[in-house]
Amino acid sequence: MSNPPSSTSPAAGEWSLYAKKIKKVSTLKELEKIEQELFGRKNGAMTIAMKKLKDLSPDLRKQKAQELNKIKQELIEQLEQLKNELETPSGAILAKSDSIDVTLDLPQKERGHLHLIPEFIRHVEEVFGRMGFDVARGPEIEDEKMNFDLLNFPKEHAARDAQDIFYINRKAPADNKFLLRAHTSPVQIRYMKTHKPPFRAIFPGKVYRKDADATHSPMFHQFEGLMIGKDITLANMKAVMIETMKELISQDAEFRFRTGYFPFVEPGLEVDVKWEGEKKTKEGTWLEIVGCGMVHPNVLKNCNIDPDKWQGFAFGFGADRMVMIKHQIPSIKELFPGDVRFLRQF
Ligand code: DAH
């Protein structure tokens, strides 16, 4: 039926041949071909039949036009319906050549992600946030008073040594030189001086020490934390430390608490973690990850908080170190390369 019927308007029977032909169609290509045969702008059978209507007498034209429009409508509907079926992969009469293999595995699109350090910092903020901890930040340039004195470091303490600290060459009193903060603990002083207890907060940030080897970089990231209330005890501290460290490292990790000395807490403790790691390559060993303890009464007093009324704990840990443990990265230098392709593996 590639030649259009030649009469002005093919008899209904002849149009029904098209209807039958459409029923046999099984591909979109065949469907398009019939569409052309019927409705092609120049040679479509229906197009020609419609054009020829104008040669008829007005009465006959009206009658034939009505008949023809009805047939045209039916054919269009039939074609539309078939088209829908053929375009739907689950269509009953879907031909093989038109099918889409929905099980086909396509290569995964490469997507970027945050660097491991900011990713970890956000995770820490989220984990402590769920426990009601506020987040605050302090400046990276502090002075000796903030970095040491108010934290109860004696004047002759070895941590003040110029071999370890980046002192800043800026005019200052001899006993209160400016420096790049060596820990985030000064932010607890700033926070306590400006907030009324009870409170709980964490303080993330960059810190600086003259240190460089596989596990030390002159700049690294720390979290300081603080929880002060009327009856906050070591038991609260232990619970918070274990819960959060499990979330941050692994639910399988084991923890132990040892006594340790830090001038700003009494008693002071260190938390070690033992974990075989995701790759389970080596036997787990105890690694020191957190320093913590009950805030020293002198520190509370230095911040105008009455130690007879208030008590609580403080803690500090290195974010980079925790990221290295978590992802089993052997050298801290891997975390700060110019070449970010290193991050692809995570
Ligand atoms: N500031 C200590 C450091 O940099 C970490 C620390 C230890 C913070 C014990 C604390 C603490 O709040 O209680 O090594």
mmCIF file of C-alpha atoms and ligand atoms in Angstrom:
data_model
loop_
_atom_site.group_PDB
_atom_site.id
_atom_site.type_symbol
_atom_site.label_atom_id
_atom_site.label_comp_id
_atom_site.label_asym_id
_atom_site.label_seq_id
_atom_site.Cartn_x
_atom_site.Cartn_y
_atom_site.Cartn_z
ATOM 1 C CA MET A 1 0.000 0.000 0.000
ATOM 2 C CA SER A 2 2.844 2.407 -0.678
ATOM 3 C CA ASN A 3 0.842 4.182 -3.393
ATOM 4 C CA PRO A 4 -1.941 6.334 -2.025
ATOM 5 C CA PRO A 5 -5.433 5.460 -3.189
ATOM 6 C CA SER A 6 -6.202 7.532 -6.263
ATOM 7 C CA SER A 7 -9.876 8.399 -5.810
ATOM 8 C CA THR A 8 -10.855 11.702 -4.174
ATOM 9 C CA SER A 9 -11.523 9.940 -0.967
ATOM 10 C CA PRO A 10 -10.700 6.264 -0.657
ATOM 11 C CA ALA A 11 -13.640 4.211 0.488
ATOM 12 C CA ALA A 12 -13.733 3.491 4.234
ATOM 13 C CA GLY A 13 -12.692 -0.062 3.359
ATOM 14 C CA GLU A 14 -9.494 1.169 1.814
ATOM 15 C CA TRP A 15 -8.630 3.253 4.845
ATOM 16 C CA SER A 16 -9.211 0.197 6.976
ATOM 17 C CA LEU A 17 -6.325 -1.437 5.122
ATOM 18 C CA TYR A 18 -4.097 1.180 6.719
ATOM 19 C CA ALA A 19 -5.586 0.328 10.108
ATOM 20 C CA LYS A 20 -4.711 -3.329 9.565
ATOM 21 C CA LYS A 21 -1.231 -2.437 8.439
ATOM 22 C CA ILE A 22 -0.677 -0.378 11.575
ATOM 23 C CA LYS A 23 -1.682 -3.352 13.723
ATOM 24 C CA LYS A 24 1.162 -5.390 12.231
ATOM 25 C CA VAL A 25 3.801 -2.780 13.000
ATOM 26 C CA SER A 26 6.432 -3.863 15.541
ATOM 27 C CA THR A 27 9.130 -1.201 15.367
ATOM 28 C CA LEU A 28 9.221 2.569 15.613
ATOM 29 C CA LYS A 29 10.823 2.661 12.164
ATOM 30 C CA GLU A 30 7.889 0.854 10.550
ATOM 31 C CA LEU A 31 5.540 3.131 12.394
ATOM 32 C CA GLU A 32 7.222 6.219 11.050
ATOM 33 C CA LYS A 33 7.005 4.810 7.532
ATOM 34 C CA ILE A 34 3.232 4.385 7.746
ATOM 35 C CA GLU A 35 2.903 7.816 9.278
ATOM 36 C CA GLN A 36 4.653 9.204 6.203
ATOM 37 C CA GLU A 37 2.475 7.166 3.834
ATOM 38 C CA LEU A 38 -0.621 8.606 5.439
ATOM 39 C CA PHE A 39 0.283 12.088 6.508
ATOM 40 C CA GLY A 40 3.434 12.998 4.526
ATOM 41 C CA ARG A 41 3.159 16.651 3.507
ATOM 42 C CA LYS A 42 3.286 16.016 -0.249
ATOM 43 C CA ASN A 43 2.337 12.415 -0.921
ATOM 44 C CA GLY A 44 0.534 11.275 2.219
ATOM 45 C CA ALA A 45 -2.703 9.499 1.244
ATOM 46 C CA MET A 46 -4.699 11.418 3.826
ATOM 47 C CA THR A 47 -3.037 14.708 2.871
ATOM 48 C CA ILE A 48 -3.951 14.207 -0.773
ATOM 49 C CA ALA A 49 -7.487 13.094 0.054
ATOM 50 C CA MET A 50 -7.973 16.219 2.161
ATOM 51 C CA LYS A 51 -6.643 18.450 -0.597
ATOM 52 C CA LYS A 52 -8.994 16.908 -3.118
ATOM 53 C CA LEU A 53 -12.035 17.775 -1.036
ATOM 54 C CA LYS A 54 -11.986 21.240 -2.519
ATOM 55 C CA ASP A 55 -12.932 19.854 -5.954
ATOM 56 C CA LEU A 56 -16.256 18.549 -4.656
ATOM 57 C CA SER A 57 -19.577 20.366 -4.615
ATOM 58 C CA PRO A 58 -20.207 22.201 -1.336
ATOM 59 C CA ASP A 59 -22.778 19.696 -0.042
ATOM 60 C CA LEU A 60 -20.756 16.649 -0.875
ATOM 61 C CA ARG A 61 -17.615 18.339 0.408
ATOM 62 C CA LYS A 62 -19.161 18.841 3.831
ATOM 63 C CA GLN A 63 -20.306 15.253 4.084
ATOM 64 C CA LYS A 64 -17.013 13.793 2.842
ATOM 65 C CA ALA A 65 -14.988 16.103 5.042
ATOM 66 C CA GLN A 66 -16.824 14.859 8.097
ATOM 67 C CA GLU A 67 -16.254 11.222 7.112
ATOM 68 C CA LEU A 68 -12.630 11.824 6.325
ATOM 69 C CA ASN A 69 -11.944 13.705 9.566
ATOM 70 C CA LYS A 70 -13.426 10.880 11.585
ATOM 71 C CA ILE A 71 -11.214 8.331 9.837
ATOM 72 C CA LYS A 72 -8.195 10.608 10.176
ATOM 73 C CA GLN A 73 -8.827 10.962 13.900
ATOM 74 C CA GLU A 74 -9.094 7.197 14.354
ATOM 75 C CA LEU A 75 -5.888 6.548 12.460
ATOM 76 C CA ILE A 76 -4.024 9.199 14.450
ATOM 77 C CA GLU A 77 -5.197 7.690 17.728
ATOM 78 C CA GLN A 78 -4.168 4.232 16.623
ATOM 79 C CA LEU A 79 -0.718 5.486 15.664
ATOM 80 C CA GLU A 80 -0.292 7.421 18.927
ATOM 81 C CA GLN A 81 -1.205 4.461 21.045
ATOM 82 C CA LEU A 82 1.195 2.215 19.218
ATOM 83 C CA LYS A 83 3.939 4.769 19.489
ATOM 84 C CA ASN A 84 3.501 4.893 23.275
ATOM 85 C CA GLU A 85 3.713 1.131 23.512
ATOM 86 C CA LEU A 86 6.829 0.947 21.388
ATOM 87 C CA GLU A 87 8.560 3.684 23.360
ATOM 88 C CA THR A 88 7.885 1.976 26.702
ATOM 89 C CA PRO A 89 10.495 -0.735 27.381
ATOM 90 C CA SER A 90 7.915 -2.929 29.072
ATOM 91 C CA GLY A 91 5.544 -2.619 26.097
ATOM 92 C CA ALA A 92 4.158 -6.026 25.186
ATOM 93 C CA ILE A 93 5.056 -5.744 21.533
ATOM 94 C CA LEU A 94 8.436 -4.159 22.043
ATOM 95 C CA ALA A 95 10.758 -5.218 19.276
ATOM 96 C CA LYS A 96 14.284 -6.322 20.131
ATOM 97 C CA SER A 97 15.911 -3.597 18.080
ATOM 98 C CA ASP A 98 14.054 -0.874 20.029
ATOM 99 C CA SER A 99 14.583 -2.258 23.530
ATOM 100 C CA ILE A 100 16.663 -0.633 26.292
ATOM 101 C CA ASP A 101 18.719 -2.942 28.472
ATOM 102 C CA VAL A 102 18.020 -1.498 31.920
ATOM 103 C CA THR A 103 20.448 -3.933 33.548
ATOM 104 C CA LEU A 104 23.419 -2.549 31.644
ATOM 105 C CA ASP A 105 26.164 -1.292 33.985
ATOM 106 C CA LEU A 106 27.436 2.084 32.865
ATOM 107 C CA PRO A 107 30.798 3.402 34.077
ATOM 108 C CA GLN A 108 30.264 5.459 37.245
ATOM 109 C CA LYS A 109 30.513 9.189 36.776
ATOM 110 C CA GLU A 110 33.476 10.627 38.638
ATOM 111 C CA ARG A 111 32.334 13.008 41.346
ATOM 112 C CA GLY A 112 34.485 15.184 43.545
ATOM 113 C CA HIS A 113 34.291 15.250 47.334
ATOM 114 C CA LEU A 114 35.619 17.303 50.189
ATOM 115 C CA HIS A 115 39.227 16.882 51.226
ATOM 116 C CA LEU A 116 39.549 14.322 54.033
ATOM 117 C CA ILE A 117 40.323 16.969 56.672
ATOM 118 C CA PRO A 118 37.312 19.304 56.153
ATOM 119 C CA GLU A 119 35.171 16.205 55.615
ATOM 120 C CA PHE A 120 36.314 14.885 58.999
ATOM 121 C CA ILE A 121 35.883 18.274 60.707
ATOM 122 C CA ARG A 122 32.271 18.414 59.508
ATOM 123 C CA HIS A 123 31.719 14.877 60.742
ATOM 124 C CA VAL A 124 33.115 15.741 64.203
ATOM 125 C CA GLU A 125 30.891 18.831 64.396
ATOM 126 C CA GLU A 126 27.912 16.714 63.448
ATOM 127 C CA VAL A 127 28.651 13.933 65.973
ATOM 128 C CA PHE A 128 29.159 16.371 68.876
ATOM 129 C CA GLY A 129 26.303 18.520 67.584
ATOM 130 C CA ARG A 130 23.954 15.592 68.111
ATOM 131 C CA MET A 131 25.067 15.604 71.768
ATOM 132 C CA GLY A 132 24.234 19.280 72.076
ATOM 133 C CA PHE A 133 27.767 20.694 71.720
ATOM 134 C CA ASP A 134 28.122 24.228 70.372
ATOM 135 C CA VAL A 135 30.919 24.993 67.836
ATOM 136 C CA ALA A 136 33.180 28.042 68.282
ATOM 137 C CA ARG A 137 36.437 29.223 66.737
ATOM 138 C CA GLY A 138 39.310 31.403 67.904
ATOM 139 C CA PRO A 139 42.197 33.268 66.245
ATOM 140 C CA GLU A 140 45.355 31.490 65.056
ATOM 141 C CA ILE A 141 47.571 34.270 66.411
ATOM 142 C CA GLU A 142 47.479 34.290 70.213
ATOM 143 C CA ASP A 143 49.872 35.449 72.920
ATOM 144 C CA GLU A 144 51.626 33.603 75.747
ATOM 145 C CA LYS A 145 48.912 34.586 78.177
ATOM 146 C CA MET A 146 46.246 32.828 76.131
ATOM 147 C CA ASN A 147 48.327 29.916 74.897
ATOM 148 C CA PHE A 148 50.000 29.193 78.278
ATOM 149 C CA ASP A 149 49.406 31.408 81.357
ATOM 150 C CA LEU A 150 45.625 31.257 81.628
ATOM 151 C CA LEU A 151 45.830 27.520 80.961
ATOM 152 C CA ASN A 152 47.894 27.143 84.136
ATOM 153 C CA PHE A 153 51.266 26.507 82.453
ATOM 154 C CA PRO A 154 54.068 27.533 84.859
ATOM 155 C CA LYS A 155 56.421 30.241 83.523
ATOM 156 C CA GLU A 156 59.302 27.793 83.140
ATOM 157 C CA HIS A 157 57.277 25.050 81.393
ATOM 158 C CA ALA A 158 59.188 23.312 78.578
ATOM 159 C CA ALA A 159 56.246 23.662 76.140
ATOM 160 C CA ARG A 160 57.065 27.394 75.876
ATOM 161 C CA ASP A 161 60.439 26.642 74.339
ATOM 162 C CA ALA A 162 61.242 28.631 71.203
ATOM 163 C CA GLN A 163 62.421 25.361 69.668
ATOM 164 C CA ASP A 164 58.808 24.214 69.541
ATOM 165 C CA ILE A 165 56.799 27.422 69.204
ATOM 166 C CA PHE A 166 56.512 29.867 66.292
ATOM 167 C CA TYR A 167 56.927 33.196 68.136
ATOM 168 C CA ILE A 168 55.923 36.245 66.132
ATOM 169 C CA ASN A 169 58.280 39.139 65.711
ATOM 170 C CA ARG A 170 55.812 41.830 66.736
ATOM 171 C CA LYS A 171 56.167 44.443 69.485
ATOM 172 C CA ALA A 172 54.963 42.893 72.765
ATOM 173 C CA PRO A 173 55.905 42.726 76.492
ATOM 174 C CA ALA A 174 58.867 40.401 77.136
ATOM 175 C CA ASP A 175 56.706 37.906 79.025
ATOM 176 C CA ASN A 176 53.728 37.979 76.655
ATOM 177 C CA LYS A 177 55.039 37.482 73.156
ATOM 178 C CA PHE A 178 52.719 36.875 70.227
ATOM 179 C CA LEU A 179 52.783 33.381 68.722
ATOM 180 C CA LEU A 180 50.997 31.026 66.371
ATOM 181 C CA ARG A 181 48.817 29.047 68.741
ATOM 182 C CA ALA A 182 50.271 25.634 69.511
ATOM 183 C CA HIS A 183 46.929 24.112 70.441
ATOM 184 C CA THR A 184 43.218 24.963 70.352
ATOM 185 C CA SER A 185 43.012 25.018 74.172
ATOM 186 C CA PRO A 186 43.119 28.876 74.267
ATOM 187 C CA VAL A 187 39.663 28.822 72.658
ATOM 188 C CA GLN A 188 38.265 27.232 75.840
ATOM 189 C CA ILE A 189 39.551 30.290 77.732
ATOM 190 C CA ARG A 190 37.887 32.637 75.228
ATOM 191 C CA TYR A 191 34.663 30.662 75.417
ATOM 192 C CA MET A 192 34.556 30.485 79.227
ATOM 193 C CA LYS A 193 35.267 34.206 79.521
ATOM 194 C CA THR A 194 32.292 35.050 77.297
ATOM 195 C CA HIS A 195 29.685 32.428 78.229
ATOM 196 C CA LYS A 196 27.842 31.581 81.422
ATOM 197 C CA PRO A 197 27.874 27.904 82.462
ATOM 198 C CA PRO A 198 26.415 25.352 82.010
ATOM 199 C CA PHE A 199 27.699 24.817 78.483
ATOM 200 C CA ARG A 200 29.257 22.290 76.171
ATOM 201 C CA ALA A 201 31.219 23.220 73.066
ATOM 202 C CA ILE A 202 33.924 22.110 70.654
ATOM 203 C CA PHE A 203 36.567 24.318 69.051
ATOM 204 C CA PRO A 204 38.119 23.183 65.756
ATOM 205 C CA GLY A 205 41.074 24.898 64.130
ATOM 206 C CA LYS A 206 44.616 24.996 62.781
ATOM 207 C CA VAL A 207 47.546 24.868 65.184
ATOM 208 C CA TYR A 208 51.297 25.293 64.671
ATOM 209 C CA ARG A 209 54.418 23.638 66.086
ATOM 210 C CA LYS A 210 58.007 23.333 64.921
ATOM 211 C CA ASP A 211 57.726 19.669 64.092
ATOM 212 C CA ALA A 212 58.009 17.736 60.843
ATOM 213 C CA ASP A 213 58.252 13.993 60.233
ATOM 214 C CA ALA A 214 55.977 11.183 59.006
ATOM 215 C CA THR A 215 53.405 11.831 61.712
ATOM 216 C CA HIS A 216 53.981 15.555 62.400
ATOM 217 C CA SER A 217 53.428 18.583 60.205
ATOM 218 C CA PRO A 218 54.249 22.193 61.301
ATOM 219 C CA MET A 219 50.569 23.000 60.745
ATOM 220 C CA PHE A 220 47.867 20.564 61.765
ATOM 221 C CA HIS A 221 44.245 20.552 62.880
ATOM 222 C CA GLN A 222 42.927 20.085 66.394
ATOM 223 C CA PHE A 223 39.643 19.910 68.218
ATOM 224 C CA GLU A 224 39.341 21.213 71.728
ATOM 225 C CA GLY A 225 36.205 20.375 73.703
ATOM 226 C CA LEU A 226 34.658 21.571 76.931
ATOM 227 C CA MET A 227 31.689 20.592 79.067
ATOM 228 C CA ILE A 228 30.951 22.506 82.260
ATOM 229 C CA GLY A 229 28.010 22.108 84.613
ATOM 230 C CA LYS A 230 27.099 21.681 88.268
ATOM 231 C CA ASP A 231 27.731 17.943 88.436
ATOM 232 C CA ILE A 232 29.753 16.917 85.385
ATOM 233 C CA THR A 233 32.117 14.086 86.352
ATOM 234 C CA LEU A 234 34.841 11.851 84.929
ATOM 235 C CA ALA A 235 32.129 9.267 84.244
ATOM 236 C CA ASN A 236 30.392 11.748 81.888
ATOM 237 C CA MET A 237 33.721 12.437 80.227
ATOM 238 C CA LYS A 238 34.429 8.754 79.676
ATOM 239 C CA ALA A 239 30.999 8.159 78.177
ATOM 240 C CA VAL A 240 31.235 11.148 75.823
ATOM 241 C CA MET A 241 34.768 10.183 74.729
ATOM 242 C CA ILE A 242 33.932 6.553 73.985
ATOM 243 C CA GLU A 243 30.672 7.294 72.194
ATOM 244 C CA THR A 244 32.144 9.986 69.979
ATOM 245 C CA MET A 245 35.414 8.186 69.222
ATOM 246 C CA LYS A 246 33.505 5.086 68.146
ATOM 247 C CA GLU A 247 31.457 7.218 65.755
ATOM 248 C CA LEU A 248 34.567 8.910 64.420
ATOM 249 C CA ILE A 249 36.913 5.932 64.053
ATOM 250 C CA SER A 250 35.002 2.666 64.099
ATOM 251 C CA GLN A 251 32.363 0.921 66.186
ATOM 252 C CA ASP A 252 34.865 -1.985 66.434
ATOM 253 C CA ALA A 253 37.576 0.121 68.070
ATOM 254 C CA GLU A 254 38.698 -0.611 71.645
ATOM 255 C CA PHE A 255 39.609 2.200 74.049
ATOM 256 C CA ARG A 256 41.649 2.506 77.207
ATOM 257 C CA PHE A 257 42.218 5.428 79.562
ATOM 258 C CA ARG A 258 45.619 6.164 81.113
ATOM 259 C CA THR A 259 46.591 8.954 83.449
ATOM 260 C CA GLY A 260 48.499 11.770 81.751
ATOM 261 C CA TYR A 261 49.716 15.225 82.690
ATOM 262 C CA PHE A 262 48.397 18.484 81.222
ATOM 263 C CA PRO A 263 48.657 21.663 83.341
ATOM 264 C CA PHE A 264 45.063 22.741 82.590
ATOM 265 C CA VAL A 265 43.324 19.572 83.871
ATOM 266 C CA GLU A 266 43.399 17.606 87.113
ATOM 267 C CA PRO A 267 43.246 14.670 86.933
ATOM 268 C CA GLY A 268 44.498 14.394 83.362
ATOM 269 C CA LEU A 269 43.977 11.340 81.165
ATOM 270 C CA GLU A 270 44.984 10.043 77.775
ATOM 271 C CA VAL A 271 42.765 7.887 75.596
ATOM 272 C CA ASP A 272 44.332 5.151 73.468
ATOM 273 C CA VAL A 273 42.590 3.329 70.664
ATOM 274 C CA LYS A 274 43.207 -0.172 69.359
ATOM 275 C CA TRP A 275 41.740 -1.043 66.015
ATOM 276 C CA GLU A 276 42.870 -3.372 63.255
ATOM 277 C CA GLY A 277 41.689 -0.995 60.574
ATOM 278 C CA GLU A 278 39.391 -1.422 57.594
ATOM 279 C CA LYS A 279 42.088 -3.120 55.554
ATOM 280 C CA LYS A 280 42.915 -5.397 58.490
ATOM 281 C CA THR A 281 46.512 -5.518 57.390
ATOM 282 C CA LYS A 282 48.277 -5.333 60.700
ATOM 283 C CA GLU A 283 47.678 -6.385 64.239
ATOM 284 C CA GLY A 284 46.082 -3.489 66.124
ATOM 285 C CA THR A 285 48.385 -1.581 68.447
ATOM 286 C CA TRP A 286 47.472 1.005 71.086
ATOM 287 C CA LEU A 287 47.607 4.528 69.648
ATOM 288 C CA GLU A 288 47.228 7.656 71.723
ATOM 289 C CA ILE A 289 44.442 9.802 70.285
ATOM 290 C CA VAL A 290 42.936 12.125 72.918
ATOM 291 C CA GLY A 291 44.129 14.146 75.911
ATOM 292 C CA CYS A 292 41.443 14.980 78.460
ATOM 293 C CA GLY A 293 40.656 15.586 82.107
ATOM 294 C CA MET A 294 38.688 17.597 84.646
ATOM 295 C CA VAL A 295 39.230 21.338 84.100
ATOM 296 C CA HIS A 296 41.760 22.617 86.676
ATOM 297 C CA PRO A 297 40.187 24.969 89.294
ATOM 298 C CA ASN A 298 42.858 27.591 88.450
ATOM 299 C CA VAL A 299 41.684 27.640 84.833
ATOM 300 C CA LEU A 300 38.061 28.105 85.890
ATOM 301 C CA LYS A 301 39.141 30.947 88.215
ATOM 302 C CA ASN A 302 41.163 32.567 85.393
ATOM 303 C CA CYS A 303 37.916 32.731 83.432
ATOM 304 C CA ASN A 304 35.821 34.101 86.327
ATOM 305 C CA ILE A 305 33.987 30.819 86.877
ATOM 306 C CA ASP A 306 33.649 29.757 90.528
ATOM 307 C CA PRO A 307 35.268 26.281 90.893
ATOM 308 C CA ASP A 308 33.206 25.635 94.026
ATOM 309 C CA LYS A 309 30.035 25.890 91.987
ATOM 310 C CA TRP A 310 31.055 24.611 88.569
ATOM 311 C CA GLN A 311 33.078 21.700 87.279
ATOM 312 C CA GLY A 312 33.548 19.768 84.088
ATOM 313 C CA PHE A 313 35.917 18.257 81.603
ATOM 314 C CA ALA A 314 38.030 19.364 78.655
ATOM 315 C CA PHE A 315 39.570 17.309 75.859
ATOM 316 C CA GLY A 316 41.739 17.793 72.810
ATOM 317 C CA PHE A 317 42.625 15.680 69.791
ATOM 318 C CA GLY A 318 44.375 15.998 66.461
ATOM 319 C CA ALA A 319 42.073 15.778 63.442
ATOM 320 C CA ASP A 320 44.853 14.859 61.001
ATOM 321 C CA ARG A 321 46.073 12.080 63.238
ATOM 322 C CA MET A 322 42.570 10.668 63.524
ATOM 323 C CA VAL A 323 42.105 10.829 59.733
ATOM 324 C CA MET A 324 45.423 8.984 59.289
ATOM 325 C CA ILE A 325 44.361 6.276 61.722
ATOM 326 C CA LYS A 326 40.917 5.970 60.176
ATOM 327 C CA HIS A 327 42.096 5.735 56.560
ATOM 328 C CA GLN A 328 45.413 4.051 57.398
ATOM 329 C CA ILE A 329 47.485 6.746 55.724
ATOM 330 C CA PRO A 330 51.162 6.193 56.591
ATOM 331 C CA SER A 331 52.454 9.777 56.290
ATOM 332 C CA ILE A 332 50.833 13.072 57.254
ATOM 333 C CA LYS A 333 52.467 14.657 54.168
ATOM 334 C CA GLU A 334 49.990 12.720 52.010
ATOM 335 C CA LEU A 335 47.258 14.935 53.417
ATOM 336 C CA PHE A 336 48.672 18.178 52.086
ATOM 337 C CA PRO A 337 49.997 17.550 48.569
ATOM 338 C CA GLY A 338 49.396 19.941 45.688
ATOM 339 C CA ASP A 339 48.359 16.925 43.635
ATOM 340 C CA VAL A 340 44.827 16.108 44.766
ATOM 341 C CA ARG A 341 44.693 12.856 42.761
ATOM 342 C CA PHE A 342 45.720 11.248 46.044
ATOM 343 C CA LEU A 343 42.135 11.835 47.221
ATOM 344 C CA ARG A 344 40.640 9.699 44.450
ATOM 345 C CA GLN A 345 41.089 6.504 46.419
ATOM 346 C CA PHE A 346 38.791 7.609 49.259
HETATM 347 N N1 DAH B 1 46.144 20.882 74.260
HETATM 348 C C1 DAH B 1 46.628 19.518 74.298
HETATM 349 C C2 DAH B 1 47.642 19.313 73.182
HETATM 350 O O1 DAH B 1 47.709 20.072 72.281
HETATM 351 C C3 DAH B 1 45.491 18.556 74.103
HETATM 352 C C4 DAH B 1 44.639 18.466 75.332
HETATM 353 C C5 DAH B 1 44.967 17.587 76.317
HETATM 354 C C6 DAH B 1 43.530 19.253 75.453
HETATM 355 C C7 DAH B 1 44.206 17.450 77.457
HETATM 356 C C8 DAH B 1 42.723 19.166 76.603
HETATM 357 C C9 DAH B 1 43.096 18.248 77.589
HETATM 358 O O2 DAH B 1 41.657 19.900 76.791
HETATM 359 O O3 DAH B 1 42.302 18.132 78.690
HETATM 360 O O4 DAH B 1 48.351 18.353 73.205
#
